[in-house]
PDB file of C-alpha atoms in Angstrom:
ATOM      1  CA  UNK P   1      33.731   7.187  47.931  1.00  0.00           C
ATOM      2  CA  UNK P   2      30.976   5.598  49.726  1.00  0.00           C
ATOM      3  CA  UNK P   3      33.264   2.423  50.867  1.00  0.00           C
ATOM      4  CA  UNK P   4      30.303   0.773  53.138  1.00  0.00           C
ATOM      5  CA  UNK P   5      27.151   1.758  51.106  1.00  0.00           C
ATOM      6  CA  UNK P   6      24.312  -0.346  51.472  1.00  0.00           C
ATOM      7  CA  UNK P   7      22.491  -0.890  47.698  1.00  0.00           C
ATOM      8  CA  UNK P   8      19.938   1.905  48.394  1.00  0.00           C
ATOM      9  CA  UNK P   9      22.508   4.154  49.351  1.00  0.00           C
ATOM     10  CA  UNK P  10      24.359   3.422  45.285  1.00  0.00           C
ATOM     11  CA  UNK P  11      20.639   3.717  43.597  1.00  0.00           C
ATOM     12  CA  UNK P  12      20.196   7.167  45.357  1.00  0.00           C
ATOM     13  CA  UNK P  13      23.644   8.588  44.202  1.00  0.00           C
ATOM     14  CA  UNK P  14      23.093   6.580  40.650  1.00  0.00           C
ATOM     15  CA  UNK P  15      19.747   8.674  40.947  1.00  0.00           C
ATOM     16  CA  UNK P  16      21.416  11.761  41.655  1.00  0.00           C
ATOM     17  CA  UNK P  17      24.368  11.960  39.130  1.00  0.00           C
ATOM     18  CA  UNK P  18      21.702  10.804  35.928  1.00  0.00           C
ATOM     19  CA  UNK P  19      19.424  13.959  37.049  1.00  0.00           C
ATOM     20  CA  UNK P  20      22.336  16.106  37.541  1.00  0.00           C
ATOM     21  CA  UNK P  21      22.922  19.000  34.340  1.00  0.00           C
ATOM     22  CA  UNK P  22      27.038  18.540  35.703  1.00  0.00           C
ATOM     23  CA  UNK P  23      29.228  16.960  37.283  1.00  0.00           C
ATOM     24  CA  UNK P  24      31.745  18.428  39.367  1.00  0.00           C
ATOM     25  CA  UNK P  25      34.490  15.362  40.541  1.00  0.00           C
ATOM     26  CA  UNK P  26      36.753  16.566  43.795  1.00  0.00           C
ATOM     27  CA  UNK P  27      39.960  14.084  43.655  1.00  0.00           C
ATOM     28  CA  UNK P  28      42.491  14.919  46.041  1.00  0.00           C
ATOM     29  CA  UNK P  29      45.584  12.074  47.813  1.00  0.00           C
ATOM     30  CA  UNK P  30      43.274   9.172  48.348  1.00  0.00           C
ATOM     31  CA  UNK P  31      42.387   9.427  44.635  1.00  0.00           C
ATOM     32  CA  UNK P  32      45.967   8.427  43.859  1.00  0.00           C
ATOM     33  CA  UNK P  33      46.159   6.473  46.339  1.00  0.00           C
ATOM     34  CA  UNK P  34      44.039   3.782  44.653  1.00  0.00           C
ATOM     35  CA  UNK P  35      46.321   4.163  41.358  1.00  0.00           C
ATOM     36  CA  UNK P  36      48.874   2.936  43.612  1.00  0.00           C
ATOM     37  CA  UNK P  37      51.103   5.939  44.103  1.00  0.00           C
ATOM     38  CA  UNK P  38      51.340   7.648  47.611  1.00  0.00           C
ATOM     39  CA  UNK P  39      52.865  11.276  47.568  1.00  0.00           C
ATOM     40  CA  UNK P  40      52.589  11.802  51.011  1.00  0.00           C
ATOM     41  CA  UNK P  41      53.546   8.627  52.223  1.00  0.00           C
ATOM     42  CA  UNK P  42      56.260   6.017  52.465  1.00  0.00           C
ATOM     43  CA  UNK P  43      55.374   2.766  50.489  1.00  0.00           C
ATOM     44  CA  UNK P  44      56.329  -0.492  48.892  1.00  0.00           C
ATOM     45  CA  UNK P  45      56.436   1.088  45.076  1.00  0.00           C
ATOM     46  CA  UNK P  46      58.909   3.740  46.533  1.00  0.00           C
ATOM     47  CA  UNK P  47      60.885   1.727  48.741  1.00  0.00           C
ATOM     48  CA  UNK P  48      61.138  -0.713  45.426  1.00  0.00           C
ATOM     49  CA  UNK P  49      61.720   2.072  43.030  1.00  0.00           C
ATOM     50  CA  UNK P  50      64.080   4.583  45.250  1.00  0.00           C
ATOM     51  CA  UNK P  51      66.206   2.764  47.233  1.00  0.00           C
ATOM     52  CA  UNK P  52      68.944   4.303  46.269  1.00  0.00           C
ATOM     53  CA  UNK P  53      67.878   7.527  46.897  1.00  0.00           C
ATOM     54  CA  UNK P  54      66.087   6.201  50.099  1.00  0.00           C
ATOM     55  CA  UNK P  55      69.645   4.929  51.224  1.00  0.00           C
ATOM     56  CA  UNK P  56      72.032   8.188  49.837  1.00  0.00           C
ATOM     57  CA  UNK P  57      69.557  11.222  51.387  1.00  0.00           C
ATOM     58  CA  UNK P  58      67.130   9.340  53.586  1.00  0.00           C
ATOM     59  CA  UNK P  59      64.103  10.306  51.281  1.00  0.00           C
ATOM     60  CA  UNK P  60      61.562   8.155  52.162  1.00  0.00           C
ATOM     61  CA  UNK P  61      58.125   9.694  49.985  1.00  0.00           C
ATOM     62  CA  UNK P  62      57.834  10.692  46.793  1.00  0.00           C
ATOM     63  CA  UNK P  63      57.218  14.938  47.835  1.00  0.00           C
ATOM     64  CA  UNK P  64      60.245  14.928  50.350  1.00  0.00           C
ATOM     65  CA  UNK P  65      62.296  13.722  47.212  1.00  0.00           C
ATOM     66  CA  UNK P  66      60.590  16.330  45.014  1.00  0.00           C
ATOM     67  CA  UNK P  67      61.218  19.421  47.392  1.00  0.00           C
ATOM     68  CA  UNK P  68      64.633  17.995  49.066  1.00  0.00           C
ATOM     69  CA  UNK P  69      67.851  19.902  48.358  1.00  0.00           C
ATOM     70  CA  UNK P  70      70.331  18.240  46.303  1.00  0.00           C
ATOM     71  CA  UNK P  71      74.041  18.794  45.761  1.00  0.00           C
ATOM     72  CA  UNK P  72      73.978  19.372  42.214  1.00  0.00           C
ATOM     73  CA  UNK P  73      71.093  19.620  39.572  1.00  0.00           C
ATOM     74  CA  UNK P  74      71.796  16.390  38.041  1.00  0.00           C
ATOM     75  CA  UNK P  75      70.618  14.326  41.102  1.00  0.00           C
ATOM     76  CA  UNK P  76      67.167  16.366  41.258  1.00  0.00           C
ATOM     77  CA  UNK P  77      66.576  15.354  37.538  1.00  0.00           C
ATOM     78  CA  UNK P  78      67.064  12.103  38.171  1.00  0.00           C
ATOM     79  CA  UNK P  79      64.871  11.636  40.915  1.00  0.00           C
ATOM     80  CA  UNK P  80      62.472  13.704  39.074  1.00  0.00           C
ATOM     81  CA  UNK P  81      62.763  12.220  35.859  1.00  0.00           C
ATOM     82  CA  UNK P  82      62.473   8.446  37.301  1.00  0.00           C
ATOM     83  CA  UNK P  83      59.828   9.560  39.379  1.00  0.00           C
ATOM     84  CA  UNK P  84      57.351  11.240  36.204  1.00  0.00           C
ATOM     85  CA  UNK P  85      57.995   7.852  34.538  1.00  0.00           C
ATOM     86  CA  UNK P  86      56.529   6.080  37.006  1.00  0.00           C
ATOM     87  CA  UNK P  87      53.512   7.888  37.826  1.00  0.00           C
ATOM     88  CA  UNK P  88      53.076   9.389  34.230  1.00  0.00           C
ATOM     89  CA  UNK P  89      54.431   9.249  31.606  1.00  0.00           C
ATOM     90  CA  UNK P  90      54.911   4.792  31.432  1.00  0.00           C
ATOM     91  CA  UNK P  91      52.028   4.078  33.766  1.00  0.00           C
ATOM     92  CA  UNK P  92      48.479   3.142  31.938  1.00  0.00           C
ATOM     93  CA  UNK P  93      45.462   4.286  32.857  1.00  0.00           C
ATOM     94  CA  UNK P  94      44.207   2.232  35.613  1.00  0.00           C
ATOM     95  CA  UNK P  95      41.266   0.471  36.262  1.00  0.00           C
ATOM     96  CA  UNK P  96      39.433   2.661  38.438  1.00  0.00           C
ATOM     97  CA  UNK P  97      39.969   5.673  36.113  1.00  0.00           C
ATOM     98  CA  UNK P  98      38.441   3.723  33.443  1.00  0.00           C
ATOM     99  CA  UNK P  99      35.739   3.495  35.829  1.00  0.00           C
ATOM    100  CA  UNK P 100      35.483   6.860  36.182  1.00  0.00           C
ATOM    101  CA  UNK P 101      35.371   7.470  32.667  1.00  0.00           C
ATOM    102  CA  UNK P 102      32.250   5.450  32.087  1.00  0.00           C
ATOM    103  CA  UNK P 103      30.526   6.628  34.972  1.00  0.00           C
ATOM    104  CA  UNK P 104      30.844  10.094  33.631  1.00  0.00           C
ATOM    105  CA  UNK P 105      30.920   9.396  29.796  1.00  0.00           C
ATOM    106  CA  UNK P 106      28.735  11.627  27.870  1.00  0.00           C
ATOM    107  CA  UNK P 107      27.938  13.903  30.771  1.00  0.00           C
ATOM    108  CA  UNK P 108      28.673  17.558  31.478  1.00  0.00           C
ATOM    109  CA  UNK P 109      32.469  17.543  33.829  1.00  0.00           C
ATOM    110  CA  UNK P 110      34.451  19.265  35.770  1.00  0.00           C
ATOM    111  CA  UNK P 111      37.545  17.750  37.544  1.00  0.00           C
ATOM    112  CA  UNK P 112      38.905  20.147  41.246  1.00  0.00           C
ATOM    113  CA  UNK P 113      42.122  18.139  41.659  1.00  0.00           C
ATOM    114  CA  UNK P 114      45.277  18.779  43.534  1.00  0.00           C
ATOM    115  CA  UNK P 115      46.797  15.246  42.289  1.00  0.00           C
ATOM    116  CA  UNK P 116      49.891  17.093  40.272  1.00  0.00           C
ATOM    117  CA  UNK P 117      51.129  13.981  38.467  1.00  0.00           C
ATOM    118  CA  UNK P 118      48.055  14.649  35.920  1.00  0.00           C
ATOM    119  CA  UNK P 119      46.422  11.462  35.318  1.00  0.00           C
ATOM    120  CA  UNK P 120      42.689  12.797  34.042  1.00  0.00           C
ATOM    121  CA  UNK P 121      44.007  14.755  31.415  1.00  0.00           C
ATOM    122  CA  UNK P 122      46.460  11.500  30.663  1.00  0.00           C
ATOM    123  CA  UNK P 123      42.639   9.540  30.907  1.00  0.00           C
ATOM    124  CA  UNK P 124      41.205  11.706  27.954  1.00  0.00           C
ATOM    125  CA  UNK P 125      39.271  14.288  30.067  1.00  0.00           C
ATOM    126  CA  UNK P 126      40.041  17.796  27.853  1.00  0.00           C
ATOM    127  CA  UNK P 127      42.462  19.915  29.192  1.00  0.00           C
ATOM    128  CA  UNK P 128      39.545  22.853  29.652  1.00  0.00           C
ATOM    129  CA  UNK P 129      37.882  20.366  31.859  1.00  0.00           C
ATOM    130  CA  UNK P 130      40.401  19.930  34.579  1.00  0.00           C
ATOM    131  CA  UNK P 131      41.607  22.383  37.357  1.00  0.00           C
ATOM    132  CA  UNK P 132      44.853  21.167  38.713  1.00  0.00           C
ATOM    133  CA  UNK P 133      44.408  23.905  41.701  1.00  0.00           C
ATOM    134  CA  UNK P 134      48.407  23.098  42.654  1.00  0.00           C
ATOM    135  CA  UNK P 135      49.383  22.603  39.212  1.00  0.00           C
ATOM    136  CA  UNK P 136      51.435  19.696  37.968  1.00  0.00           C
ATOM    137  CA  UNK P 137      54.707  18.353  37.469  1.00  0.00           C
ATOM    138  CA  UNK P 138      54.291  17.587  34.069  1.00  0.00           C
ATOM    139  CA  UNK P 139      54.303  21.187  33.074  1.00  0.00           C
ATOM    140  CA  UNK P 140      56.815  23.806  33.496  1.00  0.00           C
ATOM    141  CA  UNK P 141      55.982  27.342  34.797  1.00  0.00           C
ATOM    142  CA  UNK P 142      54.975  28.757  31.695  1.00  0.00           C
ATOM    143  CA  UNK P 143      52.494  26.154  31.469  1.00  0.00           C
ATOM    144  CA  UNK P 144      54.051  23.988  28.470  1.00  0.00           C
ATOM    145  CA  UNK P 145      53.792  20.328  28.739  1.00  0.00           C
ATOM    146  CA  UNK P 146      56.972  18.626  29.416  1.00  0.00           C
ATOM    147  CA  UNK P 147      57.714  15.720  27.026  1.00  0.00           C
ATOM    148  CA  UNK P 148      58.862  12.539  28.469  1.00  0.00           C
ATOM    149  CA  UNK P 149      61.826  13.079  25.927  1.00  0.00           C
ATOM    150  CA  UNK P 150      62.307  16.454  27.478  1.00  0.00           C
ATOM    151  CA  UNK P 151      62.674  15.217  31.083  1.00  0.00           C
ATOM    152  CA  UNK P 152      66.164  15.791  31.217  1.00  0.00           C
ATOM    153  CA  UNK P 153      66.106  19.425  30.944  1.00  0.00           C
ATOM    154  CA  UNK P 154      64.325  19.808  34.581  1.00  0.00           C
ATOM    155  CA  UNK P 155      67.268  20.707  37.086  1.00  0.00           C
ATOM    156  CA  UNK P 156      64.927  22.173  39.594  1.00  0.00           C
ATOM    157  CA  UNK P 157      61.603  21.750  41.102  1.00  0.00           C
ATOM    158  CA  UNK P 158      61.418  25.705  40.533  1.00  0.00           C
ATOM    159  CA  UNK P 159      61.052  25.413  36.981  1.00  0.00           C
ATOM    160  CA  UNK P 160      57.787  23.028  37.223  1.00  0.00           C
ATOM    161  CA  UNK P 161      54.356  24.634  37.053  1.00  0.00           C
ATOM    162  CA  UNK P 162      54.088  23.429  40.925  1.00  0.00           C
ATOM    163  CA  UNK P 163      56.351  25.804  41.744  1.00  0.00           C
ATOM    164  CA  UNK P 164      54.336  29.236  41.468  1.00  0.00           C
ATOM    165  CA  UNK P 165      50.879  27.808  39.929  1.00  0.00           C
ATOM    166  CA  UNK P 166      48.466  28.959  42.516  1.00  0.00           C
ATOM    167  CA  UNK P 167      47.220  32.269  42.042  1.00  0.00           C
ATOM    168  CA  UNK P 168      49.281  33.174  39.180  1.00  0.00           C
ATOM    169  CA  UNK P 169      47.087  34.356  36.042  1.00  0.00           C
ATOM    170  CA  UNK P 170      46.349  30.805  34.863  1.00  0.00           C
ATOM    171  CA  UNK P 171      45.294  29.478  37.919  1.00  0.00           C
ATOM    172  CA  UNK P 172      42.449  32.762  37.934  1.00  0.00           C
ATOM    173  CA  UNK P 173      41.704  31.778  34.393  1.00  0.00           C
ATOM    174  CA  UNK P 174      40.669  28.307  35.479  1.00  0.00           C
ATOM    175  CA  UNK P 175      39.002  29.734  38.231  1.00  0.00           C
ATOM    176  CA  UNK P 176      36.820  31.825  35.909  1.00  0.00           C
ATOM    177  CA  UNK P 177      35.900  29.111  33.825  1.00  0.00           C
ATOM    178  CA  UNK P 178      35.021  27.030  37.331  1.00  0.00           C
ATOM    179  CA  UNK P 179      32.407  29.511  38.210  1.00  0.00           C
ATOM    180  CA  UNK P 180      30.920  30.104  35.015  1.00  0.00           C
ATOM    181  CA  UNK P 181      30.478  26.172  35.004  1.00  0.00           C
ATOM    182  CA  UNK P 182      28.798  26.272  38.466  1.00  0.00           C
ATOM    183  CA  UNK P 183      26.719  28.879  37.038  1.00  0.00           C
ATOM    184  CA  UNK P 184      25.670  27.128  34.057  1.00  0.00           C
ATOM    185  CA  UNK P 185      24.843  23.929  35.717  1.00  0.00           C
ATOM    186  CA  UNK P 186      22.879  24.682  38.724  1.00  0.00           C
ATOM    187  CA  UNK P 187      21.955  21.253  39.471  1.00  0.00           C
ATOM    188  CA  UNK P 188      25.534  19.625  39.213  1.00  0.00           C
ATOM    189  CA  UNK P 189      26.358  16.919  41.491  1.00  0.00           C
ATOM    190  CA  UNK P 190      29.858  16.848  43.808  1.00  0.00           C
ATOM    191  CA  UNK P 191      31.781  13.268  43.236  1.00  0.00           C
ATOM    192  CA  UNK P 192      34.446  13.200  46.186  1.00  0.00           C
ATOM    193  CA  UNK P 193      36.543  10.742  45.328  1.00  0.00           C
ATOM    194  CA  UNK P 194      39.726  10.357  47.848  1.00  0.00           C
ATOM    195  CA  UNK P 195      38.974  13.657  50.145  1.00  0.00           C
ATOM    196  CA  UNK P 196      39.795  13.516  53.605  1.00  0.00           C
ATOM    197  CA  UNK P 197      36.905  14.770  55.936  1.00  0.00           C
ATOM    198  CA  UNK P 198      38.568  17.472  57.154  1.00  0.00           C
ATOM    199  CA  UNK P 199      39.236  18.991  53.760  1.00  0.00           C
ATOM    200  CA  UNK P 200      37.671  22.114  52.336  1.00  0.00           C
ATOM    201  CA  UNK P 201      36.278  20.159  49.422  1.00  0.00           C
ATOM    202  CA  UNK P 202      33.701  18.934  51.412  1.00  0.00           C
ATOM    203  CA  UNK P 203      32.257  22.525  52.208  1.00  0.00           C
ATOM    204  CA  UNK P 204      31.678  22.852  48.787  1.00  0.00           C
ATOM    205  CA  UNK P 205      28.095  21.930  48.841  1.00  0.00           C
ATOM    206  CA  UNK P 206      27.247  24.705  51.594  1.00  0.00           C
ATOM    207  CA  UNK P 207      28.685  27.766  49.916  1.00  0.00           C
ATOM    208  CA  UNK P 208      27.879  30.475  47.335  1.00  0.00           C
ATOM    209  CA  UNK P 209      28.892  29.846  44.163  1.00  0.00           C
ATOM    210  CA  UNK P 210      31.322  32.727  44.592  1.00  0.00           C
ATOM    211  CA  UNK P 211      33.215  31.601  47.229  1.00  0.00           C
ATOM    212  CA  UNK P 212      32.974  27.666  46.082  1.00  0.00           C
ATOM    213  CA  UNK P 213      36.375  27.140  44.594  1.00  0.00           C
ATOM    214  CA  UNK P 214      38.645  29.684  46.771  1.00  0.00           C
ATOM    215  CA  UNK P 215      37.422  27.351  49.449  1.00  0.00           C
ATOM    216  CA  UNK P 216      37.960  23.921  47.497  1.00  0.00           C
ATOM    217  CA  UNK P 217      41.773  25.839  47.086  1.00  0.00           C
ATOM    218  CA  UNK P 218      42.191  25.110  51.258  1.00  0.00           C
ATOM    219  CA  UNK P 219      42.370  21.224  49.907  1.00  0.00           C
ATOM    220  CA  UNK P 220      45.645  19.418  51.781  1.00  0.00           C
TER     221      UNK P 220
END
């Protein structure tokens, strides 16, 4: 995001995204991190929300609780569960995602994302138009959506699409579909949105076409 644009700076990328033929949006962490949720990092909604757990296994972020070993099953489902209400299925859409969705309303999209909890498709962008490249936690490793009534049958973070998603046969499907996008939109325009300047998203812009979204993969 261009956090200390001057005006001609906004008109130029304004300028850019209404002559694009596509748009392709990059999200990574920092994207969630201005929905309020923080997967990497300790906060103030965890702290509030998972005390208990905080205080019983010393988890103190939302992925160490995800990936931690429990004694039995029942305590990773209801971390889990608690957790995918929070971030999913009883949050709304926030205000900068509605944002987002006027920016890019009526325009040719694709979403590169590695924000699991699945918020764009939750925001109304089609399914076909987002690439979760580390899949999501409200899926299981078939792919099937997980109902919020259907929480309770996770016992294991193995059984979530997270858990195998990258290159598995899906994941080259949506790669497929990727490219052919890139090469049916030539002029697209790259929205970074919460990318970390180190990140391979950011090399997007300097490599072939065929070799775009392997990079955009080396996203942490």
């Amino acid at each position: 995001m261009l956090l200390h644009a001057e005006q001609n700076d906004w008109q130029r990328a304004g300028e850019w995204i209404q002559e694009a033929d596509g748009l392709v949006i990059c999200a990574s962490n920092g994207f969630s991190m201005s929905e309020n949720f923080a997967i990497l990092l300790p906060s103030r909604w965890f702290d509030e929300n998972f005390a208990d757990f905080r205080r019983k296994y010393g988890i103190q972020t939302p992925l160490q609780g995800l990936n931690d070993p429990y004694p039995d099953p029942e305590e990773f489902n209801a971390f889990y569960s608690r957790l995918l209400k929070g971030i999913h299925y009883d949050k709304p859409v926030s205000s900068i995602m509605q944002t987002l969705r006027k920016i890019t309303k009526n325009r040719v999209v694709y979403i590169l994302t590695t924000n699991a909890e699945d918020r764009f498709a939750q925001a109304g962008y089609p399914e076909n138009e987002v690439f979760y490249l580390e899949g999501r936690y409200t899926h299981r490793g078939d792919h099937h959506y997980i109902s919020k009534e259907d929480l309770s049958s996770i016992r294991s973070p193995m059984e979530l699409e997270t858990a195998s998603y990258p290159g598995s046969e899906e994941f080259e499907k949506k790669l497929k579909k990727v490219n052919a996008f890139l090469s049916h939109h030539p002029r697209f325009v790259i929205l970074v949105l919460g990318v970390s300047a180190n990140s391979g998203f950011l090399s997007l812009s300097s490599i072939r076409y065929s070799q775009l979204i392997r990079a955009a993969v080396a996203l942490r």
